[in-house]
CSV table of C-alpha atoms in Angstrom, one decimal:
chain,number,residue,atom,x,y,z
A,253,UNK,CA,22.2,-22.9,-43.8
A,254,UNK,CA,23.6,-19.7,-43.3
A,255,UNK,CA,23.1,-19.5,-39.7
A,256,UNK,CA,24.0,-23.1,-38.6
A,257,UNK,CA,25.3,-22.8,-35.3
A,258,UNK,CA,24.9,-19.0,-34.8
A,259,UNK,CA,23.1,-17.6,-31.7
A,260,UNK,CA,21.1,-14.5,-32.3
A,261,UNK,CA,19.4,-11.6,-30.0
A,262,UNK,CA,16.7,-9.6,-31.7
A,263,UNK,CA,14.3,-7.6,-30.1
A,264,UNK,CA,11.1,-7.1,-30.4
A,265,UNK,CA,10.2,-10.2,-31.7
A,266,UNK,CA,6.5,-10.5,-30.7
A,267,UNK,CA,5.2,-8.8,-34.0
A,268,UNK,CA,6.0,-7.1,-37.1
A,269,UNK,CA,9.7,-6.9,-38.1
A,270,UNK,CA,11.2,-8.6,-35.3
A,271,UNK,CA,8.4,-11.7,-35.3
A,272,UNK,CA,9.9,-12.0,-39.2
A,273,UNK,CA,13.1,-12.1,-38.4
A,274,UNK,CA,12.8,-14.4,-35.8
A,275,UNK,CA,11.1,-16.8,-38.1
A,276,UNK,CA,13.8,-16.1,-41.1
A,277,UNK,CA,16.7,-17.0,-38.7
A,278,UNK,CA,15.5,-19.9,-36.9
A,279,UNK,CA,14.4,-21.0,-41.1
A,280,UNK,CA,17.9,-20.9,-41.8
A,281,UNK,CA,19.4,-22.7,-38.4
A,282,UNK,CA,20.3,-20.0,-35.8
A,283,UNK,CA,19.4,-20.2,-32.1
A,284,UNK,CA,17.3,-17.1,-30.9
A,285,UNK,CA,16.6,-15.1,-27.8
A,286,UNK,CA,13.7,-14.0,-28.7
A,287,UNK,CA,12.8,-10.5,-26.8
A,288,UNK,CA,10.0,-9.5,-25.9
A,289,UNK,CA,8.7,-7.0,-23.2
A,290,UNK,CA,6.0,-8.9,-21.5
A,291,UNK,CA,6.2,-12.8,-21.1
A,292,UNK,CA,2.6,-13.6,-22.5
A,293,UNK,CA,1.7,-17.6,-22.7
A,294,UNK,CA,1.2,-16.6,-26.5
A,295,UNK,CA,4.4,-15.8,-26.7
A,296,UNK,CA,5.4,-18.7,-25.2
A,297,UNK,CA,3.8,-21.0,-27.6
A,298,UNK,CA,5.1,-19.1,-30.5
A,299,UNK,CA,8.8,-19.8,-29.5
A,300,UNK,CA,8.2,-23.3,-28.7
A,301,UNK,CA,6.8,-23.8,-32.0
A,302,UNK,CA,9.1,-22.1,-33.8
A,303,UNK,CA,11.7,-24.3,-31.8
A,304,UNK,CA,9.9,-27.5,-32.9
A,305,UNK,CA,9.3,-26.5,-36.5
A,306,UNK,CA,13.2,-25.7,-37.5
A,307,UNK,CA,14.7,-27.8,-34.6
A,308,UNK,CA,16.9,-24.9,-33.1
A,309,UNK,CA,16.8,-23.3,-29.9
A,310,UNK,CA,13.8,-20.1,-29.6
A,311,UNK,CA,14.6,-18.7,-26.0
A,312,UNK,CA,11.7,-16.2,-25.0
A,313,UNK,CA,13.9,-13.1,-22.9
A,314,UNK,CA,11.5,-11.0,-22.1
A,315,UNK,CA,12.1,-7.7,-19.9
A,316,UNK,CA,11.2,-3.8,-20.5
A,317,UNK,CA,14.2,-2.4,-22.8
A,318,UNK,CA,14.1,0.9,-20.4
A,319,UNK,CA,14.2,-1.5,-17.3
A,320,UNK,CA,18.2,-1.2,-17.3
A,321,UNK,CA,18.4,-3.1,-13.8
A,322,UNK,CA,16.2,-6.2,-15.6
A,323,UNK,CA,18.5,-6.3,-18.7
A,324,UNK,CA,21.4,-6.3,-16.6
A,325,UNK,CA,20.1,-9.8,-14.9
A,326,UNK,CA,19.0,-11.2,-18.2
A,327,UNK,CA,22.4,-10.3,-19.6
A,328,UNK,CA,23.9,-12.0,-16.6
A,329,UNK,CA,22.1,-14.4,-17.0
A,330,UNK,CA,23.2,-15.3,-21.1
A,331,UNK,CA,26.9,-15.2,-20.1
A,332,UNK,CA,26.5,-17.8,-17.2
A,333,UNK,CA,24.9,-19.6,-19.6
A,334,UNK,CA,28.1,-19.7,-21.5
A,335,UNK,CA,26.7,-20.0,-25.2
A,336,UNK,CA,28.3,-17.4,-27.1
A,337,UNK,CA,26.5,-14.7,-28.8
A,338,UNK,CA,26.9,-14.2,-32.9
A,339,UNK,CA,24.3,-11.8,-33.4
A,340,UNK,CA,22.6,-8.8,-32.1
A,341,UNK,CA,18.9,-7.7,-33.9
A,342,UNK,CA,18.3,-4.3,-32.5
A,343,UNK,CA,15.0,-4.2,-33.3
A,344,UNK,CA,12.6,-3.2,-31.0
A,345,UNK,CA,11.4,0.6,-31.1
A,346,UNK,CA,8.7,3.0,-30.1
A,347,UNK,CA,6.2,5.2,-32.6
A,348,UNK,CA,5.8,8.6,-31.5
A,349,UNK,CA,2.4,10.5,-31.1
A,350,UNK,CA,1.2,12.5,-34.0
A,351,UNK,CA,1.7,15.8,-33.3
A,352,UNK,CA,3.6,18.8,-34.9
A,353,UNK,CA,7.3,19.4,-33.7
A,354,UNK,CA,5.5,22.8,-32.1
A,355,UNK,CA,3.1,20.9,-30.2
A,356,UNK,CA,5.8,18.2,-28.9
A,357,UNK,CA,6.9,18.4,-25.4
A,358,UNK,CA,10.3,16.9,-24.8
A,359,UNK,CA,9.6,14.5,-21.9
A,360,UNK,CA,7.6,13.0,-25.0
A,361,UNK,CA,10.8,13.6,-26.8
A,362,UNK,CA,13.3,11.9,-24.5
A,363,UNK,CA,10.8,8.5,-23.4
A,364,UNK,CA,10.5,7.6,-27.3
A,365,UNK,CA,14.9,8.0,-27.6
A,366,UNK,CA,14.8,5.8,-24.2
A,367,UNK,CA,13.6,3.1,-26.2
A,368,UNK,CA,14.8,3.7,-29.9
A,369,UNK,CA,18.3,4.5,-28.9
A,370,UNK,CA,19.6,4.5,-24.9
A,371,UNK,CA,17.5,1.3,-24.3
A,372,UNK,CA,19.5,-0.8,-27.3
A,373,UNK,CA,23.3,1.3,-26.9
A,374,UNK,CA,22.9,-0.3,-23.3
A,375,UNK,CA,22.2,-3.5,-24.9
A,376,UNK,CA,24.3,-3.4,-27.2
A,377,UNK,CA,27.1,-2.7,-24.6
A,378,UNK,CA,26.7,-5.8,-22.8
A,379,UNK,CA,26.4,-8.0,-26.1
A,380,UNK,CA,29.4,-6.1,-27.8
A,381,UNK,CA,31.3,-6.9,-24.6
A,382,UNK,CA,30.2,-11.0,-25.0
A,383,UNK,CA,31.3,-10.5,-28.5
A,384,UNK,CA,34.6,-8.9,-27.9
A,385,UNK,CA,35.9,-11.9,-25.9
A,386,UNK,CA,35.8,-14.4,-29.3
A,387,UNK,CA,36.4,-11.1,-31.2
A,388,UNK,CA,33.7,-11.8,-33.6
A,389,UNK,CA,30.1,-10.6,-34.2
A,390,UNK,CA,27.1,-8.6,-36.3
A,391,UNK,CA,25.5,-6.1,-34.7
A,392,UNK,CA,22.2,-5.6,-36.7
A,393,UNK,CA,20.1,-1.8,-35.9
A,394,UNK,CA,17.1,-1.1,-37.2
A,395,UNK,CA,16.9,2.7,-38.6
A,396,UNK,CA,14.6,4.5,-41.0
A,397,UNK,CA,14.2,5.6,-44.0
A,398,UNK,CA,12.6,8.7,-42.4
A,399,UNK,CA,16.0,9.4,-40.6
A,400,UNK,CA,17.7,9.7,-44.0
A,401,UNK,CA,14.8,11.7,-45.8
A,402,UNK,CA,13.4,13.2,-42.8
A,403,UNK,CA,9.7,12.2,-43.4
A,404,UNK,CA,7.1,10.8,-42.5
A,405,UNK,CA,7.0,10.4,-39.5
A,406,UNK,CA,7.2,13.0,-36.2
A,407,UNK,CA,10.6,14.5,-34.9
A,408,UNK,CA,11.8,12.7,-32.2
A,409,UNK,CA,11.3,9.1,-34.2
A,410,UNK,CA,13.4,10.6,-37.1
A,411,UNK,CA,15.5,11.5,-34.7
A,412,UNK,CA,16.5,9.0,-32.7
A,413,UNK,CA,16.7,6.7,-36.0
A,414,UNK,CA,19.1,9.1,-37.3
A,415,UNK,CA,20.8,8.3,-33.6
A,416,UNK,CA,20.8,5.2,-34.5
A,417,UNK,CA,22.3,5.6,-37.8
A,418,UNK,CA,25.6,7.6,-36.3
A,419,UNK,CA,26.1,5.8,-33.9
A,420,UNK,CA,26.1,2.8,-36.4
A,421,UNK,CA,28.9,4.6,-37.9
A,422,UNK,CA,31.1,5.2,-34.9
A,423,UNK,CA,30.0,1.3,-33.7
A,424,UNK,CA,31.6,-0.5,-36.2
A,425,UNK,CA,34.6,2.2,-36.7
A,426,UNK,CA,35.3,1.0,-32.4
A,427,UNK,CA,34.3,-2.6,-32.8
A,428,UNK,CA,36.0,-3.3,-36.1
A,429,UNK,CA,39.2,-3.7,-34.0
A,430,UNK,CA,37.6,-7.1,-32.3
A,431,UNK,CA,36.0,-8.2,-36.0
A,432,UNK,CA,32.8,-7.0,-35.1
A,433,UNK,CA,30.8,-5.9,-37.7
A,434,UNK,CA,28.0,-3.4,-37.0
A,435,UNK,CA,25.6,-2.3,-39.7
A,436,UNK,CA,21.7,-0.7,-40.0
A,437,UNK,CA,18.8,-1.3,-42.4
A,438,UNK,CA,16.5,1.8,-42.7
A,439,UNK,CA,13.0,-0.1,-43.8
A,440,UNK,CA,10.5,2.3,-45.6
A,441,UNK,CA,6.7,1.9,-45.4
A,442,UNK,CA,6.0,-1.6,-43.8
A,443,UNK,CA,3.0,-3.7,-43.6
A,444,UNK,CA,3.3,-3.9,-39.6
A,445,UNK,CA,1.0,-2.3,-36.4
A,446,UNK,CA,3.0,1.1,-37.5
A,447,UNK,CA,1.7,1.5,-41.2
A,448,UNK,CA,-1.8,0.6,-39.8
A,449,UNK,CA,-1.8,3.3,-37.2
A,450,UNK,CA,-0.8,5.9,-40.1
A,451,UNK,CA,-3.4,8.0,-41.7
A,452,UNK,CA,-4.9,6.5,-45.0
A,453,UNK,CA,-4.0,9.6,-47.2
A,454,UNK,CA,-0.7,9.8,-45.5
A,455,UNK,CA,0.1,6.0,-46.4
A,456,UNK,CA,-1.4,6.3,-49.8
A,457,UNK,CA,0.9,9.5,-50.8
A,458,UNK,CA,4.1,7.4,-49.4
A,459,UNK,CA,3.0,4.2,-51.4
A,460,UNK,CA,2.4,6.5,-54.4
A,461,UNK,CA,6.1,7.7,-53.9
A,462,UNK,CA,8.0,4.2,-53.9
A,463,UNK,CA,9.1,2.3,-57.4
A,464,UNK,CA,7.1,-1.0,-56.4
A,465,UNK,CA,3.8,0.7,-55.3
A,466,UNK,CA,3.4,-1.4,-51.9
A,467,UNK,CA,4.4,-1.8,-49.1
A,468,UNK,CA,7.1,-4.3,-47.7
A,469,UNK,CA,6.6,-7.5,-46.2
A,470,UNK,CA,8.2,-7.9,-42.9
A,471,UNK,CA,10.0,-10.8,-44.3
A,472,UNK,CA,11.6,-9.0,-46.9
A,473,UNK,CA,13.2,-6.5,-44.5
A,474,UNK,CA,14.2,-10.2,-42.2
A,475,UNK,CA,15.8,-10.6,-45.4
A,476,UNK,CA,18.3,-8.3,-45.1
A,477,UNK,CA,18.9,-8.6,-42.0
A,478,UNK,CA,20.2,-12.0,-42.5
A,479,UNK,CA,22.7,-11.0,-45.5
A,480,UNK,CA,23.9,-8.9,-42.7
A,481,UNK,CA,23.8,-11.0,-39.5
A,482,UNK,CA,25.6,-14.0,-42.3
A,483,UNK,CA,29.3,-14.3,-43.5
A,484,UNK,CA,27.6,-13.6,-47.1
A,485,UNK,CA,28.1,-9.8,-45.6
A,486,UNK,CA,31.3,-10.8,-43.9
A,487,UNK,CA,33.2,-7.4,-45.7
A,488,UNK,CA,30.4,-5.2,-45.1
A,489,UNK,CA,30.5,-2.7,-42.0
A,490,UNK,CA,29.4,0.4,-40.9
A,491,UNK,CA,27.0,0.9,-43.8
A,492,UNK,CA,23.2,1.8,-43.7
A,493,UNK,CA,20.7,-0.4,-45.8
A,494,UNK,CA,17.4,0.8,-47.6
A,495,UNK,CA,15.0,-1.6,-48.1
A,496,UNK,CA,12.3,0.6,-49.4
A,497,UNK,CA,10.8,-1.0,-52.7
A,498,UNK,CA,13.0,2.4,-54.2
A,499,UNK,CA,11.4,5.4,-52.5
A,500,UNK,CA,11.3,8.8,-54.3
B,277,UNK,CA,45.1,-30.2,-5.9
B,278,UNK,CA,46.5,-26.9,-4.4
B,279,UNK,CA,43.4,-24.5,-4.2
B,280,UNK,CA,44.6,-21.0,-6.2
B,281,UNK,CA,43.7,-17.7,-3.9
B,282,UNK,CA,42.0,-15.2,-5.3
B,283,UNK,CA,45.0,-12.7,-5.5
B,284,UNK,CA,46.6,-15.1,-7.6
B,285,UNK,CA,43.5,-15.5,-10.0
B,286,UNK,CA,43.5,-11.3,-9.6
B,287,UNK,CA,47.4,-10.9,-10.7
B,288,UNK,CA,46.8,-14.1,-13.5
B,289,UNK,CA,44.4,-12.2,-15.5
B,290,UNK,CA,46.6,-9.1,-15.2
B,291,UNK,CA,49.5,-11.3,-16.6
B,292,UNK,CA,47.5,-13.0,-19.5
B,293,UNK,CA,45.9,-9.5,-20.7
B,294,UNK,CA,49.0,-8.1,-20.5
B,295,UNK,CA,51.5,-10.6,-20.5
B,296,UNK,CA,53.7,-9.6,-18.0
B,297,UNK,CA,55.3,-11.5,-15.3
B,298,UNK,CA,54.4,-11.4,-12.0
B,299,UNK,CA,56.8,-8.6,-10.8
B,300,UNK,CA,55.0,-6.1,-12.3
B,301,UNK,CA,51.6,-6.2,-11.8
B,302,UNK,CA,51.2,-4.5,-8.5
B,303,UNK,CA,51.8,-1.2,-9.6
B,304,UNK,CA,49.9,-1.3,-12.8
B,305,UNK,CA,47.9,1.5,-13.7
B,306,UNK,CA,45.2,2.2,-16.8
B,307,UNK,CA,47.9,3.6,-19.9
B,308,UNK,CA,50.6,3.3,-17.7
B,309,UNK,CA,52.3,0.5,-19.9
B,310,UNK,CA,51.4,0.4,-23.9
B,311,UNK,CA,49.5,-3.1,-23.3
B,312,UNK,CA,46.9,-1.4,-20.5
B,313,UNK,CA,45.1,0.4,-23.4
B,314,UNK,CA,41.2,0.4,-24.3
B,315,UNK,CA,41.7,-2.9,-25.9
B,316,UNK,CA,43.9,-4.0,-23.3
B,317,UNK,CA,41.3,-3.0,-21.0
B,318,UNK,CA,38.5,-4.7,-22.2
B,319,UNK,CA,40.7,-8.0,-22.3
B,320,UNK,CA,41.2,-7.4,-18.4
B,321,UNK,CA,37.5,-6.8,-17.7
B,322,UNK,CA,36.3,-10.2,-19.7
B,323,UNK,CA,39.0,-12.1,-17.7
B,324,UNK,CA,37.9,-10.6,-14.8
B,325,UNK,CA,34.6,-11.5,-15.7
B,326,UNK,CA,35.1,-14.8,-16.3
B,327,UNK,CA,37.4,-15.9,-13.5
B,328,UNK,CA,35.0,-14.8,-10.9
B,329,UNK,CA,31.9,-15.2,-12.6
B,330,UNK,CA,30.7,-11.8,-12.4
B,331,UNK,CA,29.5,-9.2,-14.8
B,332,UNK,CA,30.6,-5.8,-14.0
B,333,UNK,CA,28.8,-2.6,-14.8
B,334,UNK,CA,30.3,0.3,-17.3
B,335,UNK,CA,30.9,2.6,-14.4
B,336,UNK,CA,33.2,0.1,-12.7
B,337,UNK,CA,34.9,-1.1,-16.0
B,338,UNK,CA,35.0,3.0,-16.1
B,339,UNK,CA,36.9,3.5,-12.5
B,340,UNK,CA,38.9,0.2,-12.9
B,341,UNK,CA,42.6,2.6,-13.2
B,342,UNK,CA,44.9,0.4,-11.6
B,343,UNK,CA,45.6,-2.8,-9.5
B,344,UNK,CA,44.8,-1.4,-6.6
B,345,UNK,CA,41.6,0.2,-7.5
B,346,UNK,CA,40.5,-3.0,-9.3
B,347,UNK,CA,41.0,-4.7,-5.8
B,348,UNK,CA,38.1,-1.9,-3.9
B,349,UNK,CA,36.1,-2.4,-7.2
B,350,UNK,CA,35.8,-6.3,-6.9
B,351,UNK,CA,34.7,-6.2,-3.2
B,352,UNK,CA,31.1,-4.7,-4.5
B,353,UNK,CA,30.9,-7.6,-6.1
B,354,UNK,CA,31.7,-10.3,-2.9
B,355,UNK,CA,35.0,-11.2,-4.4
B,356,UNK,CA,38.0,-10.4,-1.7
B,357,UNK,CA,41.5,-10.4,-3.3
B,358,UNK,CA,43.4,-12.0,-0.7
């Protein structure tokens, strides 16, 4: 299995995307700390079967991304424990309100960046610094194919996706020296929460727009997150990944 | 056994990032010698880290400039170099 023996982080692992990936990793042998914000006895019972069903660890770490003093002790927490991380899933991220650019006040800006790119570059400082001691790693974050087209979706998401994107770029340029490898997917149209919260003629022009004429399957964007959290991507860095069933 | 102080844990991790003997580390400071570079640094900082069990936050790795200040820095964290 391609991720026998690995330890992962992913974020956001409660639902959509993240719940996939979660499920794809543990499926193919890695360990998980499975984020989520709130610690919810559903939760629980999700990583303990998980755990039971593919015989690797599921650990639920669940604190608020923007809570920077609560990630510091659950950080503190993972290097006492002394298992080394392999993987980072930056995966968690916030929707914005729909509303015009014009009609968008930047305090709105600013708290959906807290989450979709401050919250993970402070996560992924402390990981990238567990990382750096065995001078090995994959640093997995999630972008947009709205941050590369600029649409749909309102300003500050695209924006702070195309954050994400740059600072992909300049991530695996500084961690390449310790044999870290730090890479982005950009999903398009999903079949998660998000897509459902979109407008139906909205949704309907986007699926009319892509070469397979559907949405993904949260599994199929899991996928390619484990090409690149696996040594089958092991000369592959810096780069930014469509998954987008070929959007036009 | 002969109990190691925590100055000499302090100045090992200086000599293993850097290896250096002992003479030298007192005066170090951040660039001052080509091994005390950014990479260098980070190698300190783990060590650091793992010697004294203690995770230090960025503006700390940030302020860490030399032996001496490393020594101030370390006391926030209830570690005396003595």
């Amino acid at each position: 299995m391609p991720l026998q023996g690995k330890t992962a982080i992913i974020t956001g692992t409660n639902r959509g995307i993240g719940l996939a990936a979660l499920e794809v990793f543990a499926a193919n042998g890695a360990s998980v700390y499975a984020h989520a914000r709130k610690e919810t006895p559903e939760f629980l019972s999700l990583a303990d079967g998980l755990s039971g069903r593919h015989g690797t660890d599921i650990l639920p770490l669940c604190f608020d991304l923007t809570d920077y003093e609560a990630m510091k002790l659950k950080m503190k927490e993972i290097v006492s424990s002394k298992r080394p991380i392999d993987i980072l899933v930056n995966n968690a991220g916030a929707v914005a309100e729909s509303a015009s650019f014009l009609m968008t006040p930047t305090g709105k800006m600013k708290s959906v960046f807290e989450v979709n790119f401050f919250a993970q570059m402070a996560l992924t400082q402390y990981v990238a610094r567990m990382m750096t001691r065995r001078r090995s790693g994959s640093i997995i974050n999630v972008s947009s194919t709205a941050a590369l087209d600029g649409d749909p979706a309102q300003l500050e998401y695209i924006a702070s996706k195309a954050a994400v994107i740059g600072a992909t770029k300049k991530l695996a340029i500084e961690l390449g020296d310790y044999n870290i490898r730090v890479n982005a997917i950009a999903p398009g149209l999903v079949d998660t929460d998000m897509a459902s919260a979109m407008k139906e003629g909205l949704k309907s022009r986007t699926i009319e727009g892509v070469i397979m004429r559907r949405m993904a399957r949260p599994e199929e964007i899991a996928g390619a997150m484990l090409f690149l959290a696996s040594d089958m991507s092991s000369y592959v860095t810096g780069q930014t990944i469509r998954v987008d069933g070929g959007m036009r | 056994m002969i109990a190691i102080t925590n100055l000499e844990k302090y100045k090992n991790c200086f000599i293993e990032a850097f290896a250096l003997s002992e003479a030298d580390v007192e005066s170090l400071k951040y660039q001052g010698i080509q091994e005390w570079d950014s990479v260098g640094h980070m190698a300190l900082m783990a060590l650091l880290e793992d010697n004294f069990e203690i995770m230090l936050d960025t503006d700390d790795i940030i302020d860490f400039a030399s032996f001496e200040k490393g020594v101030e820095i370390l006391l926030k964290y209830e570690v005396v170099i003595r």
